[in-house]
Amino acid sequence: MVENSSVNIEVLVNGQAAQIGDKMKLDILSHITTSVVDAHLVSIDNGVRVYSNEQMLKFIREYSSKFDQFLERSFAAAFAYNSKDMLVGTSFAASGSGEEPGADREQCFLYGNYVAPDHHGMHIGRDLLRVVKKEAVDRGYKTMSALATLFPGTLEFYRKNGFELMGREPREISETDFMFERIVADLTK
């Protein structure tokens, strides 16, 4: 357990994430989808429509359908719990580029790095990211890549935490393209 002044962070390594029970999987999926939908609604309220409602629904369906595969490939999973033992943040790391499991032991992929909106500004995302980056470094990975959503504040968060922007790329979700920013961090620095 890693301590943050506002939350407790639990870390699962070496395939332990694939062994979690169905209730925990539902809690994680609920947390991630709620965080994504909340970010979507906040962006609309602020007059910045990043994605359509249809794109959001398709993204959530795709992410949910692949969640077990993500867990099986994860070498690190970090969960932040508030004082009421409610899940308020997640972060995962897996080998490869994110598109396919990686035999490449130099690059790993970050995914599911989400913090509940009511817990933003407490450095939870930063601490979760530090935990999975440390696990990656300990395993000898040289770079960590991710696909970041285009919600306001997301890219700035990753820049502050050592990631560089590599360019936008669409991910086809049925007939709709869902744009991401490809980001990468050099873990050797």
CSV table of C-alpha atoms in Angstrom, one decimal:
chain,number,residue,atom,x,y,z
A,1,MET,CA,0.0,0.0,0.0
A,2,VAL,CA,1.4,3.4,-1.0
A,3,GLU,CA,0.3,6.5,1.0
A,4,ASN,CA,-1.0,9.7,-0.4
A,5,SER,CA,-2.3,12.2,2.1
A,6,SER,CA,-5.8,11.9,0.7
A,7,VAL,CA,-6.0,8.3,-0.4
A,8,ASN,CA,-4.5,4.8,0.0
A,9,ILE,CA,-3.0,3.3,-3.1
A,10,GLU,CA,-2.9,-0.4,-3.6
A,11,VAL,CA,-0.6,-2.0,-6.2
A,12,LEU,CA,-1.0,-5.4,-7.8
A,13,VAL,CA,1.9,-6.8,-9.8
A,14,ASN,CA,3.0,-9.8,-11.8
A,15,GLY,CA,-0.4,-10.8,-13.2
A,16,GLN,CA,-2.4,-10.3,-9.9
A,17,ALA,CA,-4.7,-7.9,-11.7
A,18,ALA,CA,-6.0,-10.8,-13.9
A,19,GLN,CA,-7.0,-12.6,-10.7
A,20,ILE,CA,-9.4,-10.0,-9.3
A,21,GLY,CA,-13.0,-11.0,-8.8
A,22,ASP,CA,-16.0,-9.9,-10.8
A,23,LYS,CA,-17.2,-7.4,-8.2
A,24,MET,CA,-13.8,-5.6,-8.3
A,25,LYS,CA,-13.9,-5.7,-12.2
A,26,LEU,CA,-17.3,-4.0,-12.1
A,27,ASP,CA,-16.1,-1.4,-9.6
A,28,ILE,CA,-13.1,-0.6,-11.9
A,29,LEU,CA,-15.2,-0.4,-15.0
A,30,SER,CA,-17.8,1.7,-13.3
A,31,HIS,CA,-15.1,4.1,-12.0
A,32,ILE,CA,-13.4,4.4,-15.4
A,33,THR,CA,-16.6,4.8,-17.4
A,34,THR,CA,-18.0,7.3,-14.9
A,35,SER,CA,-14.8,9.3,-15.0
A,36,VAL,CA,-14.8,9.4,-18.8
A,37,VAL,CA,-18.5,10.4,-19.0
A,38,ASP,CA,-18.0,13.1,-16.3
A,39,ALA,CA,-15.1,14.5,-18.3
A,40,HIS,CA,-17.3,14.5,-21.4
A,41,LEU,CA,-20.1,16.3,-19.7
A,42,VAL,CA,-17.8,18.9,-18.1
A,43,SER,CA,-16.3,19.6,-21.5
A,44,ILE,CA,-19.8,20.2,-22.9
A,45,ASP,CA,-20.7,22.4,-20.0
A,46,ASN,CA,-17.6,24.4,-20.7
A,47,GLY,CA,-18.6,24.8,-24.4
A,48,VAL,CA,-15.9,22.4,-25.6
A,49,ARG,CA,-17.5,19.4,-27.3
A,50,VAL,CA,-14.6,17.0,-27.8
A,51,TYR,CA,-16.5,13.9,-28.6
A,52,SER,CA,-20.1,13.2,-29.6
A,53,ASN,CA,-22.4,11.2,-27.3
A,54,GLU,CA,-22.3,8.4,-29.9
A,55,GLN,CA,-18.5,8.3,-29.8
A,56,MET,CA,-18.6,8.2,-26.0
A,57,LEU,CA,-21.0,5.2,-25.9
A,58,LYS,CA,-19.0,3.3,-28.5
A,59,PHE,CA,-15.7,4.0,-26.7
A,60,ILE,CA,-17.2,2.7,-23.4
A,61,ARG,CA,-18.5,-0.4,-25.1
A,62,GLU,CA,-15.2,-1.1,-26.8
A,63,TYR,CA,-13.2,-0.5,-23.6
A,64,SER,CA,-15.5,-2.7,-21.6
A,65,SER,CA,-15.4,-5.6,-24.1
A,66,LYS,CA,-11.6,-5.6,-24.0
A,67,PHE,CA,-11.2,-5.0,-20.3
A,68,ASP,CA,-10.4,-8.7,-19.4
A,69,GLN,CA,-7.7,-8.7,-22.1
A,70,PHE,CA,-6.2,-5.6,-20.6
A,71,LEU,CA,-6.1,-7.1,-17.1
A,72,GLU,CA,-4.4,-10.3,-18.4
A,73,ARG,CA,-1.6,-8.3,-20.0
A,74,SER,CA,-1.0,-6.0,-17.0
A,75,PHE,CA,2.2,-6.3,-15.1
A,76,ALA,CA,1.1,-3.4,-12.8
A,77,ALA,CA,-2.3,-2.2,-11.6
A,78,ALA,CA,-2.7,0.6,-9.1
A,79,PHE,CA,-5.9,1.5,-7.3
A,80,ALA,CA,-6.6,4.6,-5.1
A,81,TYR,CA,-9.2,4.4,-2.4
A,82,ASN,CA,-10.6,7.3,-0.3
A,83,SER,CA,-11.2,7.2,3.4
A,84,LYS,CA,-14.5,5.5,2.8
A,85,ASP,CA,-12.8,2.7,0.8
A,86,MET,CA,-14.4,3.9,-2.4
A,87,LEU,CA,-12.3,3.4,-5.6
A,88,VAL,CA,-11.4,6.9,-6.8
A,89,GLY,CA,-8.5,6.3,-9.1
A,90,THR,CA,-6.9,3.6,-11.3
A,91,SER,CA,-3.8,3.1,-13.5
A,92,PHE,CA,-2.5,0.1,-15.4
A,93,ALA,CA,0.7,-0.8,-17.3
A,94,ALA,CA,1.1,-3.7,-19.8
A,95,SER,CA,3.9,-4.8,-22.1
A,96,GLY,CA,3.8,-3.7,-25.7
A,97,SER,CA,2.4,-0.7,-27.5
A,98,GLY,CA,-1.2,-1.1,-26.5
A,99,GLU,CA,-2.4,-2.4,-29.8
A,100,GLU,CA,-0.9,-5.9,-29.3
A,101,PRO,CA,0.8,-7.7,-26.5
A,102,GLY,CA,4.4,-6.9,-26.6
A,103,ALA,CA,7.3,-9.2,-26.9
A,104,ASP,CA,9.3,-5.9,-27.1
A,105,ARG,CA,10.6,-5.6,-23.5
A,106,GLU,CA,11.6,-2.0,-24.1
A,107,GLN,CA,8.2,-0.5,-24.5
A,108,CYS,CA,5.2,-0.7,-22.2
A,109,PHE,CA,1.7,0.8,-22.4
A,110,LEU,CA,-0.2,2.9,-19.9
A,111,TYR,CA,-4.0,2.6,-19.8
A,112,GLY,CA,-6.9,3.2,-17.5
A,113,ASN,CA,-5.2,6.2,-15.8
A,114,TYR,CA,-8.4,7.8,-14.4
A,115,VAL,CA,-9.3,9.8,-11.3
A,116,ALA,CA,-12.8,10.6,-10.2
A,117,PRO,CA,-13.6,14.2,-11.0
A,118,ASP,CA,-14.4,15.0,-7.3
A,119,HIS,CA,-10.8,13.9,-6.5
A,120,HIS,CA,-9.0,16.0,-9.1
A,121,GLY,CA,-6.3,18.3,-7.8
A,122,MET,CA,-5.2,16.0,-5.0
A,123,HIS,CA,-2.2,14.5,-6.9
A,124,ILE,CA,-3.8,11.1,-7.0
A,125,GLY,CA,-3.3,10.7,-10.8
A,126,ARG,CA,0.3,11.7,-10.4
A,127,ASP,CA,0.9,9.3,-7.6
A,128,LEU,CA,-0.8,6.4,-9.5
A,129,LEU,CA,1.3,7.2,-12.6
A,130,ARG,CA,4.5,7.2,-10.5
A,131,VAL,CA,3.7,3.8,-9.1
A,132,VAL,CA,3.1,2.1,-12.5
A,133,LYS,CA,6.1,4.0,-14.0
A,134,LYS,CA,8.3,2.6,-11.2
A,135,GLU,CA,7.1,-0.9,-11.8
A,136,ALA,CA,7.9,-0.4,-15.5
A,137,VAL,CA,11.4,0.9,-14.7
A,138,ASP,CA,12.0,-2.0,-12.3
A,139,ARG,CA,11.2,-4.4,-15.1
A,140,GLY,CA,13.7,-2.7,-17.5
A,141,TYR,CA,11.2,-0.9,-19.8
A,142,LYS,CA,12.7,2.1,-21.6
A,143,THR,CA,9.6,3.9,-22.7
A,144,MET,CA,5.9,4.0,-21.8
A,145,SER,CA,3.3,5.0,-24.3
A,146,ALA,CA,-0.4,5.8,-24.1
A,147,LEU,CA,-3.4,7.1,-26.0
A,148,ALA,CA,-4.7,10.1,-24.2
A,149,THR,CA,-8.2,11.5,-24.6
A,150,LEU,CA,-8.5,15.1,-25.8
A,151,PHE,CA,-10.4,16.3,-22.8
A,152,PRO,CA,-9.3,19.7,-21.5
A,153,GLY,CA,-6.5,19.3,-18.9
A,154,THR,CA,-5.6,15.7,-19.9
A,155,LEU,CA,-2.6,16.4,-22.2
A,156,GLU,CA,-1.3,19.0,-19.8
A,157,PHE,CA,-1.4,16.4,-17.0
A,158,TYR,CA,0.7,14.0,-19.0
A,159,ARG,CA,3.2,16.7,-20.1
A,160,LYS,CA,3.7,17.6,-16.4
A,161,ASN,CA,4.4,14.0,-15.7
A,162,GLY,CA,7.1,13.4,-18.3
A,163,PHE,CA,5.2,12.5,-21.5
A,164,GLU,CA,5.7,14.0,-24.9
A,165,LEU,CA,3.1,14.3,-27.6
A,166,MET,CA,3.7,12.1,-30.6
A,167,GLY,CA,0.6,13.0,-32.7
A,168,ARG,CA,-3.1,12.4,-33.0
A,169,GLU,CA,-4.5,9.2,-34.3
A,170,PRO,CA,-8.0,8.0,-34.8
A,171,ARG,CA,-9.3,4.8,-33.4
A,172,GLU,CA,-12.2,3.4,-35.4
A,173,ILE,CA,-15.1,2.6,-33.2
A,174,SER,CA,-17.8,1.3,-35.5
A,175,GLU,CA,-18.5,4.1,-38.0
A,176,THR,CA,-17.1,6.8,-35.7
A,177,ASP,CA,-13.5,7.9,-35.3
A,178,PHE,CA,-12.5,8.6,-31.7
A,179,MET,CA,-9.4,10.8,-31.6
A,180,PHE,CA,-6.5,10.3,-29.2
A,181,GLU,CA,-3.2,11.9,-28.7
A,182,ARG,CA,-0.3,9.4,-28.8
A,183,ILE,CA,2.0,10.2,-25.9
A,184,VAL,CA,5.3,8.7,-24.8
A,185,ALA,CA,7.6,9.0,-21.8
A,186,ASP,CA,11.3,8.1,-21.6
A,187,LEU,CA,11.7,6.0,-18.5
A,188,THR,CA,15.5,6.2,-18.6
A,189,LYS,CA,15.6,9.8,-17.5
